[in-house]
Every structure is written in structure tokens, then in C-alpha cells.
């Protein structure tokens, strides 16, 4: 898939764009086209600025990293709303069922940060398996505690690694791990072409619950939608081989948070890492902040400065298409004309997963 191709851009790649002051580099373009741009982070709680602006907004652009949850109630309160655009990948912060019913188009910049995330996944797998974070902390504390550092440290060479979904991110993770001589497994509702399986020596599983029974490392790379919401729960965690490392940069709500915390305490999981939570931002007392053997970060894997240049350009490409009356690329379409379409039809299912975001 090619990278975004707007007619031009008004920023220098590498600038900080994915923040309030960066405005995705869009203000000049939007105002030159005769529209107004409101940028806010006041998006949570009843009566917040987002809710006020929704009363006459035509487009809502949100980053998944600090999402503006577009619930059914919010969509219903926005009579002029035409489209929700995700500056990134993953549009589950929008009630997609309500978007379909209210005929609100939903789009995202597919592939803008897939490789950025794949790099983060590989980094977090390595940091868990090699026990990097505790070792780093021994140095910060002034220590040189070799045994304490390595008592949980292994090589990933020869380990069995399985990804739940091998789309753009999942496959990129597998490709990168091939260089570490891991045994590579995947499951996906769309099987990869045979030549790809053969090239990277991939073992395909129809059922993820079967796959995880023998994996040393599991990584989740599917979108959040009704089929995958809380797929890791009290029952399904029992399928994991004892001592598995689990890395989830897909969406926090794929997992029941308390089940993960308990699995780390009782040894079902040896480590858990990722960058996605539910809701975002998570409260100060979210159990994933304090559970043992975790390597969590805030939601940052897909918003490196490299990725920001791509998703800012992609949002502009989408707006240019809307305003020039052209159809956006099918890979960018999640909901179009009241139905799942393009990447949405390929990777999501109908329904809503925003419940609980408030
Ligand atoms: P993609 O559309 O290329 O791949 C998604 C894959 O998931 C598809 O191959 C699809 O068939 C598969 N899938 C969907 N439902 C499934 C199910 N029930 N069981 C098995 N497979 C299923 O998307 P991608 O670029 O690889 O991104 C995947 C997800 O990662 C996004 O939807 C988003 O939630 C998340 N993401 C996170 C970040 C981040 O910064 N942490 C950034 C980008 C994407």
C-alpha cells in the first residue's frame, strides 16, 4: 500500500504535529478552503467543549492516542456531522453501529503507522523476554545486581511466537521476528497467501485459542470490534501456556484488565506489555499501572514523529477527497454510506465497542 498523497503539505516531516499546538499541520489548508478549524483536548465529560462544538461540526478528526469518543449520544447530538476521521489507525473510539445508522462516514489512515507499531511490538517482546526494564531500574537505583537482573531473562531465539491477526501490523511483526530465528505462528480471519506463508515459514491456525496453548509469546494485532472485545477473559486465559509473554498494542479492550493483572500474579502470564488501555487516558488507579511484570507505555507506538507526518498527510488527503467530491481510497474507508466498507468491511464487524468509555 502506498503512503498518503495529498496535493501538498504545510509542515516539515519530523515536526510535532499530533498535539494541540501542532494541529496536524492542517490550519492553513482548512482555512484556505473556507472552513474553520477548532482544536481542543476538552473532550471528556458532559458539557465539554467537544460536546458543545458537535452541535454544528461537520467533521470530527481524532487521534486514537487521546481519543474523542464519539458515542451514540454524541453522534445523535450532531445534526451536521458528515464524517469522523481517525488521524491514525483504529476507529473503535467511534460507535460504528451508530455511525452506520446516522449515515456518518468513518475513515482512517490505514498503513500510516503499521510499521511504527510493529517496531514497538518487537521492542516490547524483547524487553519482556530479556527482562530489560528491571535491569534498567537496577542501574537507576545505583546497583549492579546481575543475578536479580537475569533471573527472568531468556533469549527469544527458538521461541514460539504467535500473532492474533496478521494484517499490516501482525505480518510486519512476523517478518521482523524471522531474523531472530523464532518459530512463527499466526491466526487471522483472512488466511495469508501460500507464498507469503512459505517465504516466512508461518504456521497458520484457524482458532487463536488453539494457537496460544503452545506459544511462548503471543501478540494481539486485530482491531477492536464486537468479535474481539474482551477476547482475553476469565475463560479464554485458561488456554494460554503457563508463563506466556503477551504483547498487545492493538486495543486495551481486547483484554479484561483484571484477568491480565491476575494472570501476572499467578504466573499464567510471565509478562504483559503494550501501549493501549481502556478508557484512554486510564485513571490513575488503573490496575495495569501497578501489576507485576508489565512493560506498559502510554499509547505512543503509532505516533512517532515519522508516523505523525504520514497520518497528518493522510487526513489532508481524505479531506481533499471529501471536498473535491472524490471517493477516498477503499483502504481508508471504515463506514461509507451507512455500511462497513473497504478496510472496515475487511477487518471489523458491525456493532459498537465504545461502551464504558465515560
Ligand atoms: P489491518 O486491517 O491491516 O489488519 C487487521 C487484521 O485483523 C486483518 O487481517 C483482519 O482480518 C484481522 N482480524 C479482524 N478481526 C479478526 C478476528 N476476529 N480474528 C482474527 N483476525 C481478525 O490493520 P493493522 O494496520 O494491522 O492494525 C490492526 C489494529 O492495530 C488496528 O485496528 C488498531 O486497533 C491497532 N493499532 C494500534 C496502533 C497503536 O498506536 N498502538 C496503531 C495502529 C493500529
mmCIF file of C-alpha atoms and ligand atoms in Angstrom:
data_model
loop_
_atom_site.group_PDB
_atom_site.id
_atom_site.type_symbol
_atom_site.label_atom_id
_atom_site.label_comp_id
_atom_site.label_asym_id
_atom_site.label_seq_id
_atom_site.Cartn_x
_atom_site.Cartn_y
_atom_site.Cartn_z
ATOM 1 C CA UNK A 1 0.000 0.000 0.000
ATOM 2 C CA UNK A 2 1.344 3.470 -0.815
ATOM 3 C CA UNK A 3 1.774 6.259 1.732
ATOM 4 C CA UNK A 4 -0.627 9.245 1.777
ATOM 5 C CA UNK A 5 -0.616 11.511 -1.255
ATOM 6 C CA UNK A 6 -2.297 14.870 -0.571
ATOM 7 C CA UNK A 7 -1.800 17.617 -3.193
ATOM 8 C CA UNK A 8 0.741 19.272 -0.845
ATOM 9 C CA UNK A 9 1.543 19.670 2.855
ATOM 10 C CA UNK A 10 2.143 22.744 5.026
ATOM 11 C CA UNK A 11 4.523 21.172 7.530
ATOM 12 C CA UNK A 12 8.029 19.755 7.592
ATOM 13 C CA UNK A 13 8.068 15.988 8.214
ATOM 14 C CA UNK A 14 9.560 15.491 11.678
ATOM 15 C CA UNK A 15 7.679 18.399 13.253
ATOM 16 C CA UNK A 16 5.448 17.623 16.241
ATOM 17 C CA UNK A 17 2.008 17.588 14.608
ATOM 18 C CA UNK A 18 -0.067 15.219 16.721
ATOM 19 C CA UNK A 19 -0.805 17.632 19.567
ATOM 20 C CA UNK A 20 -2.868 20.745 20.224
ATOM 21 C CA UNK A 21 -0.206 23.199 19.002
ATOM 22 C CA UNK A 22 0.719 21.029 16.001
ATOM 23 C CA UNK A 23 -2.902 20.986 14.727
ATOM 24 C CA UNK A 24 -1.900 18.143 12.371
ATOM 25 C CA UNK A 25 -0.416 20.885 10.178
ATOM 26 C CA UNK A 26 -3.919 21.453 8.783
ATOM 27 C CA UNK A 27 -4.977 25.005 9.743
ATOM 28 C CA UNK A 28 -3.776 26.825 6.625
ATOM 29 C CA UNK A 29 -5.222 24.219 4.286
ATOM 30 C CA UNK A 30 -8.586 24.116 6.077
ATOM 31 C CA UNK A 31 -8.937 27.891 6.337
ATOM 32 C CA UNK A 32 -7.804 28.415 2.718
ATOM 33 C CA UNK A 33 -10.709 26.147 1.754
ATOM 34 C CA UNK A 34 -13.094 28.470 3.627
ATOM 35 C CA UNK A 35 -13.703 26.275 6.674
ATOM 36 C CA UNK A 36 -12.890 26.817 10.335
ATOM 37 C CA UNK A 37 -10.773 24.513 12.492
ATOM 38 C CA UNK A 38 -11.322 24.106 16.219
ATOM 39 C CA UNK A 39 -8.647 22.173 18.087
ATOM 40 C CA UNK A 40 -9.317 21.051 21.637
ATOM 41 C CA UNK A 41 -8.406 18.427 24.190
ATOM 42 C CA UNK A 42 -11.551 19.191 26.223
ATOM 43 C CA UNK A 43 -13.323 16.088 25.039
ATOM 44 C CA UNK A 44 -14.325 14.176 28.162
ATOM 45 C CA UNK A 45 -17.290 14.627 30.472
ATOM 46 C CA UNK A 46 -20.765 16.013 29.948
ATOM 47 C CA UNK A 47 -20.818 19.535 28.520
ATOM 48 C CA UNK A 48 -17.140 19.524 27.470
ATOM 49 C CA UNK A 49 -16.041 21.667 24.527
ATOM 50 C CA UNK A 50 -16.265 18.712 22.129
ATOM 51 C CA UNK A 51 -19.943 18.263 23.031
ATOM 52 C CA UNK A 52 -20.615 21.985 22.510
ATOM 53 C CA UNK A 53 -18.850 22.048 19.133
ATOM 54 C CA UNK A 54 -20.630 18.890 17.977
ATOM 55 C CA UNK A 55 -23.841 20.884 17.774
ATOM 56 C CA UNK A 56 -22.669 22.375 14.463
ATOM 57 C CA UNK A 57 -19.498 20.471 13.482
ATOM 58 C CA UNK A 58 -19.316 18.848 10.032
ATOM 59 C CA UNK A 59 -16.199 16.738 10.572
ATOM 60 C CA UNK A 60 -14.513 15.365 13.685
ATOM 61 C CA UNK A 61 -10.849 14.416 13.437
ATOM 62 C CA UNK A 62 -9.490 12.398 16.354
ATOM 63 C CA UNK A 63 -6.278 10.601 17.152
ATOM 64 C CA UNK A 64 -6.659 7.176 18.762
ATOM 65 C CA UNK A 65 -3.835 8.056 21.165
ATOM 66 C CA UNK A 66 -6.007 10.580 23.033
ATOM 67 C CA UNK A 67 -9.374 9.743 21.559
ATOM 68 C CA UNK A 68 -12.508 11.821 21.277
ATOM 69 C CA UNK A 69 -15.043 9.090 21.989
ATOM 70 C CA UNK A 70 -17.962 9.519 19.599
ATOM 71 C CA UNK A 71 -20.727 7.678 21.397
ATOM 72 C CA UNK A 72 -24.239 7.178 20.061
ATOM 73 C CA UNK A 73 -25.447 10.083 22.225
ATOM 74 C CA UNK A 74 -22.782 12.390 20.854
ATOM 75 C CA UNK A 75 -23.469 11.346 17.260
ATOM 76 C CA UNK A 76 -27.188 11.944 17.847
ATOM 77 C CA UNK A 77 -26.412 15.441 19.135
ATOM 78 C CA UNK A 78 -24.511 16.412 15.959
ATOM 79 C CA UNK A 79 -27.072 17.179 13.226
ATOM 80 C CA UNK A 80 -24.490 18.440 10.688
ATOM 81 C CA UNK A 81 -21.905 15.719 11.216
ATOM 82 C CA UNK A 82 -20.807 14.140 7.919
ATOM 83 C CA UNK A 83 -17.702 12.210 8.844
ATOM 84 C CA UNK A 84 -15.369 11.075 11.609
ATOM 85 C CA UNK A 85 -11.749 10.877 10.501
ATOM 86 C CA UNK A 86 -9.177 8.955 12.515
ATOM 87 C CA UNK A 87 -5.716 10.504 12.436
ATOM 88 C CA UNK A 88 -4.119 7.103 12.812
ATOM 89 C CA UNK A 89 -5.463 3.542 12.613
ATOM 90 C CA UNK A 90 -8.281 2.034 14.682
ATOM 91 C CA UNK A 91 -11.705 3.722 14.686
ATOM 92 C CA UNK A 92 -13.225 1.897 17.638
ATOM 93 C CA UNK A 93 -13.488 5.198 19.572
ATOM 94 C CA UNK A 94 -16.455 5.845 17.257
ATOM 95 C CA UNK A 95 -19.691 3.939 17.874
ATOM 96 C CA UNK A 96 -19.580 2.380 14.405
ATOM 97 C CA UNK A 97 -23.094 0.982 14.713
ATOM 98 C CA UNK A 98 -24.475 4.466 15.423
ATOM 99 C CA UNK A 99 -22.322 5.926 12.626
ATOM 100 C CA UNK A 100 -23.918 3.454 10.209
ATOM 101 C CA UNK A 101 -27.429 4.243 11.438
ATOM 102 C CA UNK A 102 -26.894 8.032 11.301
ATOM 103 C CA UNK A 103 -25.094 7.772 7.932
ATOM 104 C CA UNK A 104 -21.841 9.254 9.261
ATOM 105 C CA UNK A 105 -18.819 8.173 7.211
ATOM 106 C CA UNK A 106 -15.817 6.907 9.184
ATOM 107 C CA UNK A 107 -12.314 6.738 7.744
ATOM 108 C CA UNK A 108 -8.759 6.168 8.952
ATOM 109 C CA UNK A 109 -5.261 6.472 7.514
ATOM 110 C CA UNK A 110 -4.615 2.777 7.011
ATOM 111 C CA UNK A 111 -0.891 1.850 6.986
ATOM 112 C CA UNK A 112 0.221 5.305 8.273
ATOM 113 C CA UNK A 113 1.786 3.775 11.379
ATOM 114 C CA UNK A 114 1.631 -0.008 10.941
ATOM 115 C CA UNK A 115 5.412 -0.319 10.774
ATOM 116 C CA UNK A 116 5.850 2.102 13.704
ATOM 117 C CA UNK A 117 3.669 -0.204 15.801
ATOM 118 C CA UNK A 118 5.387 -3.372 14.583
ATOM 119 C CA UNK A 119 8.726 -1.925 15.758
ATOM 120 C CA UNK A 120 7.192 -1.192 19.176
ATOM 121 C CA UNK A 121 5.849 -4.748 19.425
ATOM 122 C CA UNK A 122 9.276 -6.237 18.690
ATOM 123 C CA UNK A 123 10.868 -3.837 21.202
ATOM 124 C CA UNK A 124 8.373 -4.848 23.900
ATOM 125 C CA UNK A 125 8.711 -8.588 23.210
ATOM 126 C CA UNK A 126 12.475 -8.278 23.555
ATOM 127 C CA UNK A 127 12.249 -6.108 26.661
ATOM 128 C CA UNK A 128 9.921 -8.582 28.409
ATOM 129 C CA UNK A 129 11.766 -11.760 27.454
ATOM 130 C CA UNK A 130 15.211 -10.319 28.241
ATOM 131 C CA UNK A 131 13.935 -8.607 31.440
ATOM 132 C CA UNK A 132 15.218 -5.255 30.221
ATOM 133 C CA UNK A 133 13.079 -2.925 32.365
ATOM 134 C CA UNK A 134 14.010 -4.366 35.800
ATOM 135 C CA UNK A 135 17.682 -4.372 34.731
ATOM 136 C CA UNK A 136 17.436 -0.709 33.728
ATOM 137 C CA UNK A 137 15.919 0.075 37.113
ATOM 138 C CA UNK A 138 18.819 -1.630 38.950
ATOM 139 C CA UNK A 139 21.192 0.774 37.207
ATOM 140 C CA UNK A 140 18.978 3.779 38.052
ATOM 141 C CA UNK A 141 18.977 2.635 41.693
ATOM 142 C CA UNK A 142 22.806 2.524 41.755
ATOM 143 C CA UNK A 143 23.004 -1.277 41.740
ATOM 144 C CA UNK A 144 24.932 -3.913 39.782
ATOM 145 C CA UNK A 145 22.679 -6.850 40.664
ATOM 146 C CA UNK A 146 23.470 -9.309 37.904
ATOM 147 C CA UNK A 147 21.522 -12.254 39.346
ATOM 148 C CA UNK A 148 18.464 -10.115 40.067
ATOM 149 C CA UNK A 149 18.578 -8.814 36.502
ATOM 150 C CA UNK A 150 18.894 -12.168 34.768
ATOM 151 C CA UNK A 151 16.790 -14.452 36.962
ATOM 152 C CA UNK A 152 13.941 -13.927 34.451
ATOM 153 C CA UNK A 153 15.987 -13.257 31.307
ATOM 154 C CA UNK A 154 15.968 -15.520 28.221
ATOM 155 C CA UNK A 155 16.791 -15.450 24.501
ATOM 156 C CA UNK A 156 13.878 -15.301 22.091
ATOM 157 C CA UNK A 157 15.813 -17.434 19.613
ATOM 158 C CA UNK A 158 13.831 -20.640 19.137
ATOM 159 C CA UNK A 159 10.748 -19.381 20.979
ATOM 160 C CA UNK A 160 7.295 -19.948 19.507
ATOM 161 C CA UNK A 161 5.692 -16.602 18.706
ATOM 162 C CA UNK A 162 2.052 -16.308 17.638
ATOM 163 C CA UNK A 163 0.140 -13.280 16.417
ATOM 164 C CA UNK A 164 -3.623 -12.977 16.654
ATOM 165 C CA UNK A 165 -4.208 -11.302 13.259
ATOM 166 C CA UNK A 166 -1.632 -10.953 10.529
ATOM 167 C CA UNK A 167 -2.788 -7.793 8.807
ATOM 168 C CA UNK A 168 -0.389 -4.949 8.150
ATOM 169 C CA UNK A 169 0.983 -4.882 11.706
ATOM 170 C CA UNK A 170 0.836 -8.585 12.532
ATOM 171 C CA UNK A 171 2.639 -9.616 9.369
ATOM 172 C CA UNK A 172 5.241 -6.863 9.832
ATOM 173 C CA UNK A 173 5.932 -8.224 13.331
ATOM 174 C CA UNK A 174 6.377 -11.757 11.978
ATOM 175 C CA UNK A 175 8.730 -10.555 9.239
ATOM 176 C CA UNK A 176 10.898 -8.766 11.780
ATOM 177 C CA UNK A 177 10.967 -11.720 14.164
ATOM 178 C CA UNK A 178 12.096 -14.077 11.423
ATOM 179 C CA UNK A 179 15.536 -12.530 11.801
ATOM 180 C CA UNK A 180 15.588 -13.687 15.442
ATOM 181 C CA UNK A 181 15.085 -17.340 14.410
ATOM 182 C CA UNK A 182 11.759 -17.679 16.236
ATOM 183 C CA UNK A 183 9.131 -20.256 15.247
ATOM 184 C CA UNK A 184 6.361 -18.117 13.752
ATOM 185 C CA UNK A 185 2.605 -18.747 14.053
ATOM 186 C CA UNK A 186 -0.498 -16.732 13.209
ATOM 187 C CA UNK A 187 -4.251 -16.799 13.076
ATOM 188 C CA UNK A 188 -6.481 -14.437 11.102
ATOM 189 C CA UNK A 189 -9.938 -14.490 9.639
ATOM 190 C CA UNK A 190 -8.248 -13.975 6.251
ATOM 191 C CA UNK A 191 -5.510 -16.528 5.608
ATOM 192 C CA UNK A 192 -2.329 -15.129 4.033
ATOM 193 C CA UNK A 193 -1.339 -16.234 0.520
ATOM 194 C CA UNK A 194 0.588 -19.528 0.448
ATOM 195 C CA UNK A 195 3.718 -17.895 -0.986
ATOM 196 C CA UNK A 196 3.847 -15.478 1.972
ATOM 197 C CA UNK A 197 3.435 -18.340 4.446
ATOM 198 C CA UNK A 198 6.233 -20.256 2.726
ATOM 199 C CA UNK A 199 8.577 -17.264 2.424
ATOM 200 C CA UNK A 200 8.424 -16.526 6.171
ATOM 201 C CA UNK A 201 7.809 -20.117 7.299
ATOM 202 C CA UNK A 202 4.494 -19.234 9.002
ATOM 203 C CA UNK A 203 2.235 -21.767 10.692
ATOM 204 C CA UNK A 204 -1.471 -20.947 10.273
ATOM 205 C CA UNK A 205 -4.109 -21.659 12.953
ATOM 206 C CA UNK A 206 -7.852 -21.388 12.347
ATOM 207 C CA UNK A 207 -8.517 -20.838 16.018
ATOM 208 C CA UNK A 208 -6.500 -18.475 18.236
ATOM 209 C CA UNK A 209 -7.429 -20.415 21.362
ATOM 210 C CA UNK A 210 -5.723 -23.474 19.925
ATOM 211 C CA UNK A 211 -2.664 -21.482 18.898
ATOM 212 C CA UNK A 212 -1.956 -19.931 22.305
ATOM 213 C CA UNK A 213 -1.768 -23.329 24.023
ATOM 214 C CA UNK A 214 1.813 -23.834 22.864
ATOM 215 C CA UNK A 215 3.122 -20.284 22.308
ATOM 216 C CA UNK A 216 5.907 -18.711 24.386
ATOM 217 C CA UNK A 217 4.983 -15.244 23.127
ATOM 218 C CA UNK A 218 1.584 -14.028 21.904
ATOM 219 C CA UNK A 219 0.911 -10.658 20.301
ATOM 220 C CA UNK A 220 -2.545 -9.206 19.595
ATOM 221 C CA UNK A 221 -2.858 -7.293 16.328
ATOM 222 C CA UNK A 222 -6.560 -7.344 15.449
ATOM 223 C CA UNK A 223 -8.913 -4.355 15.624
ATOM 224 C CA UNK A 224 -11.380 -3.912 18.464
ATOM 225 C CA UNK A 225 -14.891 -4.781 17.316
ATOM 226 C CA UNK A 226 -17.686 -6.906 18.791
ATOM 227 C CA UNK A 227 -15.995 -10.195 17.763
ATOM 228 C CA UNK A 228 -12.758 -9.312 19.584
ATOM 229 C CA UNK A 229 -13.958 -7.235 22.567
ATOM 230 C CA UNK A 230 -12.706 -8.896 25.784
ATOM 231 C CA UNK A 231 -11.440 -11.887 23.814
ATOM 232 C CA UNK A 232 -8.960 -12.420 26.676
ATOM 233 C CA UNK A 233 -11.287 -13.109 29.590
ATOM 234 C CA UNK A 234 -11.655 -15.387 32.615
ATOM 235 C CA UNK A 235 -12.349 -18.414 30.437
ATOM 236 C CA UNK A 236 -10.045 -17.846 27.441
ATOM 237 C CA UNK A 237 -6.962 -17.080 29.595
ATOM 238 C CA UNK A 238 -7.044 -20.766 30.579
ATOM 239 C CA UNK A 239 -5.931 -21.672 27.050
ATOM 240 C CA UNK A 240 -2.551 -19.963 27.406
ATOM 241 C CA UNK A 241 0.555 -21.994 28.105
ATOM 242 C CA UNK A 242 1.771 -21.147 31.612
ATOM 243 C CA UNK A 243 4.384 -18.391 31.533
ATOM 244 C CA UNK A 244 3.449 -16.825 28.181
ATOM 245 C CA UNK A 245 4.533 -13.274 27.382
ATOM 246 C CA UNK A 246 1.613 -11.246 25.958
ATOM 247 C CA UNK A 247 2.082 -8.032 23.981
ATOM 248 C CA UNK A 248 -0.970 -6.002 22.967
ATOM 249 C CA UNK A 249 -0.576 -2.795 21.011
ATOM 250 C CA UNK A 250 -3.943 -3.315 19.284
ATOM 251 C CA UNK A 251 -6.569 -2.131 21.781
ATOM 252 C CA UNK A 252 -6.810 -2.343 25.580
ATOM 253 C CA UNK A 253 -10.385 -3.575 25.472
ATOM 254 C CA UNK A 254 -9.363 -6.800 23.731
ATOM 255 C CA UNK A 255 -8.483 -7.861 27.277
ATOM 256 C CA UNK A 256 -10.340 -7.911 30.565
ATOM 257 C CA UNK A 257 -7.948 -5.766 32.610
ATOM 258 C CA UNK A 258 -8.430 -7.671 35.876
ATOM 259 C CA UNK A 259 -7.869 -11.039 34.201
ATOM 260 C CA UNK A 260 -4.498 -9.804 32.895
ATOM 261 C CA UNK A 261 -3.457 -8.487 36.322
ATOM 262 C CA UNK A 262 -4.431 -11.762 37.990
ATOM 263 C CA UNK A 263 -2.639 -13.832 35.294
ATOM 264 C CA UNK A 264 0.598 -11.939 36.016
ATOM 265 C CA UNK A 265 0.218 -12.524 39.740
ATOM 266 C CA UNK A 266 -0.428 -16.284 39.436
ATOM 267 C CA UNK A 267 2.158 -16.942 36.690
ATOM 268 C CA UNK A 268 -0.235 -17.729 33.845
ATOM 269 C CA UNK A 269 1.493 -14.830 32.096
ATOM 270 C CA UNK A 270 5.212 -14.124 32.607
ATOM 271 C CA UNK A 271 4.868 -10.577 31.309
ATOM 272 C CA UNK A 272 2.445 -8.182 29.639
ATOM 273 C CA UNK A 273 3.287 -5.135 27.561
ATOM 274 C CA UNK A 274 1.637 -2.847 25.092
ATOM 275 C CA UNK A 275 0.528 0.741 24.843
ATOM 276 C CA UNK A 276 -3.251 0.562 24.639
ATOM 277 C CA UNK A 277 -5.697 0.937 27.523
ATOM 278 C CA UNK A 278 -9.424 1.385 28.077
ATOM 279 C CA UNK A 279 -10.547 4.015 28.508
ATOM 280 C CA UNK A 280 -7.832 6.379 27.390
ATOM 281 C CA UNK A 281 -6.425 8.066 29.316
ATOM 282 C CA UNK A 282 -6.782 5.413 32.030
ATOM 283 C CA UNK A 283 -7.476 6.520 35.613
ATOM 284 C CA UNK A 284 -4.522 6.906 37.995
ATOM 285 C CA UNK A 285 -5.526 3.713 39.796
ATOM 286 C CA UNK A 286 -5.865 1.549 36.656
ATOM 287 C CA UNK A 287 -4.627 -1.903 37.690
ATOM 288 C CA UNK A 288 -2.235 -2.134 34.710
ATOM 289 C CA UNK A 289 -0.135 0.703 36.131
ATOM 290 C CA UNK A 290 0.804 -1.318 39.211
ATOM 291 C CA UNK A 291 0.565 -5.010 38.228
ATOM 292 C CA UNK A 292 3.811 -7.044 38.320
ATOM 293 C CA UNK A 293 5.972 -7.821 35.269
ATOM 294 C CA UNK A 294 4.439 -5.290 32.932
ATOM 295 C CA UNK A 295 6.131 -3.070 30.389
ATOM 296 C CA UNK A 296 3.275 -0.730 29.526
ATOM 297 C CA UNK A 297 3.681 2.666 27.895
ATOM 298 C CA UNK A 298 1.063 5.308 27.155
ATOM 299 C CA UNK A 299 -0.471 4.936 23.684
ATOM 300 C CA UNK A 300 2.582 6.024 21.701
ATOM 301 C CA UNK A 301 3.660 3.249 19.365
ATOM 302 C CA UNK A 302 1.804 4.656 16.371
ATOM 303 C CA UNK A 303 2.605 8.297 16.953
ATOM 304 C CA UNK A 304 6.345 8.543 16.426
ATOM 305 C CA UNK A 305 7.274 11.733 14.583
ATOM 306 C CA UNK A 306 7.761 9.573 11.487
ATOM 307 C CA UNK A 307 4.183 8.305 11.787
ATOM 308 C CA UNK A 308 2.774 11.768 12.525
ATOM 309 C CA UNK A 309 3.944 13.089 9.155
ATOM 310 C CA UNK A 310 2.113 10.224 7.455
ATOM 311 C CA UNK A 311 -1.169 10.439 9.358
ATOM 312 C CA UNK A 312 -1.286 14.248 9.087
ATOM 313 C CA UNK A 313 -0.778 13.951 5.320
ATOM 314 C CA UNK A 314 -3.387 11.189 5.193
ATOM 315 C CA UNK A 315 -6.022 13.291 6.976
ATOM 316 C CA UNK A 316 -5.389 16.035 4.454
ATOM 317 C CA UNK A 317 -5.727 13.550 1.592
ATOM 318 C CA UNK A 318 -9.088 12.404 2.996
ATOM 319 C CA UNK A 319 -10.384 15.984 3.435
ATOM 320 C CA UNK A 320 -9.231 16.930 -0.077
ATOM 321 C CA UNK A 321 -11.178 13.998 -1.468
ATOM 322 C CA UNK A 322 -14.319 14.832 0.512
ATOM 323 C CA UNK A 323 -14.229 18.490 -0.511
ATOM 324 C CA UNK A 324 -13.375 17.759 -4.152
ATOM 325 C CA UNK A 325 -16.248 15.288 -4.356
ATOM 326 C CA UNK A 326 -13.980 12.279 -4.939
ATOM 327 C CA UNK A 327 -14.243 8.890 -3.307
ATOM 328 C CA UNK A 328 -11.494 8.242 -0.737
ATOM 329 C CA UNK A 329 -9.302 5.150 -1.138
ATOM 330 C CA UNK A 330 -11.134 1.976 -0.164
ATOM 331 C CA UNK A 331 -8.315 1.173 2.303
ATOM 332 C CA UNK A 332 -9.222 4.353 4.210
ATOM 333 C CA UNK A 333 -12.944 3.568 4.371
ATOM 334 C CA UNK A 334 -14.344 2.055 7.561
ATOM 335 C CA UNK A 335 -18.003 3.119 7.225
ATOM 336 C CA UNK A 336 -19.342 4.577 3.976
ATOM 337 C CA UNK A 337 -22.971 5.340 3.137
ATOM 338 C CA UNK A 338 -24.302 3.580 6.215
ATOM 339 C CA UNK A 339 -22.342 0.308 5.962
ATOM 340 C CA UNK A 340 -18.914 -1.134 6.729
ATOM 341 C CA UNK A 341 -16.770 -0.630 3.618
ATOM 342 C CA UNK A 342 -13.175 -1.027 2.432
ATOM 343 C CA UNK A 343 -10.810 -1.742 5.327
ATOM 344 C CA UNK A 344 -13.844 -1.635 7.633
ATOM 345 C CA UNK A 345 -15.558 -4.494 5.812
ATOM 346 C CA UNK A 346 -12.287 -6.471 5.760
ATOM 347 C CA UNK A 347 -11.252 -6.024 9.386
ATOM 348 C CA UNK A 348 -14.284 -5.022 11.534
ATOM 349 C CA UNK A 349 -17.730 -6.419 12.319
ATOM 350 C CA UNK A 350 -20.952 -4.497 12.846
ATOM 351 C CA UNK A 351 -21.770 -3.231 16.320
ATOM 352 C CA UNK A 352 -20.379 -0.935 18.979
ATOM 353 C CA UNK A 353 -17.440 -1.240 21.376
ATOM 354 C CA UNK A 354 -17.359 2.255 22.921
ATOM 355 C CA UNK A 355 -19.485 1.258 25.941
ATOM 356 C CA UNK A 356 -17.725 2.193 29.163
ATOM 357 C CA UNK A 357 -15.573 4.958 27.647
ATOM 358 C CA UNK A 358 -17.085 7.522 30.001
HETATM 359 P P1 LIG B 1 -5.196 -4.381 9.253
HETATM 360 O O1 LIG B 1 -6.595 -4.010 8.857
HETATM 361 O O2 LIG B 1 -4.126 -4.345 8.234
HETATM 362 O O3 LIG B 1 -5.199 -5.829 9.907
HETATM 363 C C1 LIG B 1 -6.168 -6.250 10.817
HETATM 364 C C2 LIG B 1 -6.269 -7.754 10.698
HETATM 365 O O4 LIG B 1 -7.099 -8.223 11.755
HETATM 366 C C3 LIG B 1 -6.933 -8.213 9.391
HETATM 367 O O5 LIG B 1 -6.056 -9.096 8.717
HETATM 368 C C4 LIG B 1 -8.206 -8.908 9.841
HETATM 369 O O6 LIG B 1 -8.562 -10.000 9.034
HETATM 370 C C5 LIG B 1 -7.813 -9.341 11.243
HETATM 371 N N1 LIG B 1 -8.968 -9.621 12.103
HETATM 372 C C6 LIG B 1 -10.041 -8.849 12.341
HETATM 373 N N2 LIG B 1 -10.877 -9.455 13.183
HETATM 374 C C7 LIG B 1 -10.339 -10.643 13.487
HETATM 375 C C8 LIG B 1 -10.744 -11.723 14.306
HETATM 376 N N3 LIG B 1 -11.888 -11.686 14.986
HETATM 377 N N4 LIG B 1 -9.921 -12.794 14.393
HETATM 378 C C9 LIG B 1 -8.755 -12.842 13.689
HETATM 379 N N5 LIG B 1 -8.311 -11.839 12.889
HETATM 380 C C10 LIG B 1 -9.098 -10.748 12.804
HETATM 381 O O7 LIG B 1 -4.849 -3.399 10.469
HETATM 382 P P2 LIG B 1 -3.413 -3.109 11.119
HETATM 383 O O8 LIG B 1 -2.785 -1.924 10.484
HETATM 384 O O9 LIG B 1 -2.643 -4.360 11.183
HETATM 385 O O10 LIG B 1 -3.886 -2.645 12.569
HETATM 386 C C11 LIG B 1 -4.550 -3.554 13.433
HETATM 387 C C12 LIG B 1 -5.039 -2.842 14.660
HETATM 388 O O11 LIG B 1 -3.940 -2.375 15.428
HETATM 389 C C13 LIG B 1 -5.860 -1.568 14.400
HETATM 390 O O12 LIG B 1 -7.206 -1.845 14.092
HETATM 391 C C14 LIG B 1 -5.726 -0.833 15.694
HETATM 392 O O13 LIG B 1 -6.700 -1.249 16.628
HETATM 393 C C15 LIG B 1 -4.339 -1.247 16.180
HETATM 394 N N6 LIG B 1 -3.351 -0.166 16.017
HETATM 395 C C16 LIG B 1 -2.729 0.318 17.116
HETATM 396 C C17 LIG B 1 -1.830 1.373 16.983
HETATM 397 C C18 LIG B 1 -1.085 1.929 18.183
HETATM 398 O O14 LIG B 1 -0.563 3.047 18.112
HETATM 399 N N7 LIG B 1 -0.994 1.185 19.280
HETATM 400 C C19 LIG B 1 -1.574 1.921 15.730
HETATM 401 C C20 LIG B 1 -2.173 1.341 14.624
HETATM 402 C C21 LIG B 1 -3.074 0.315 14.778
#
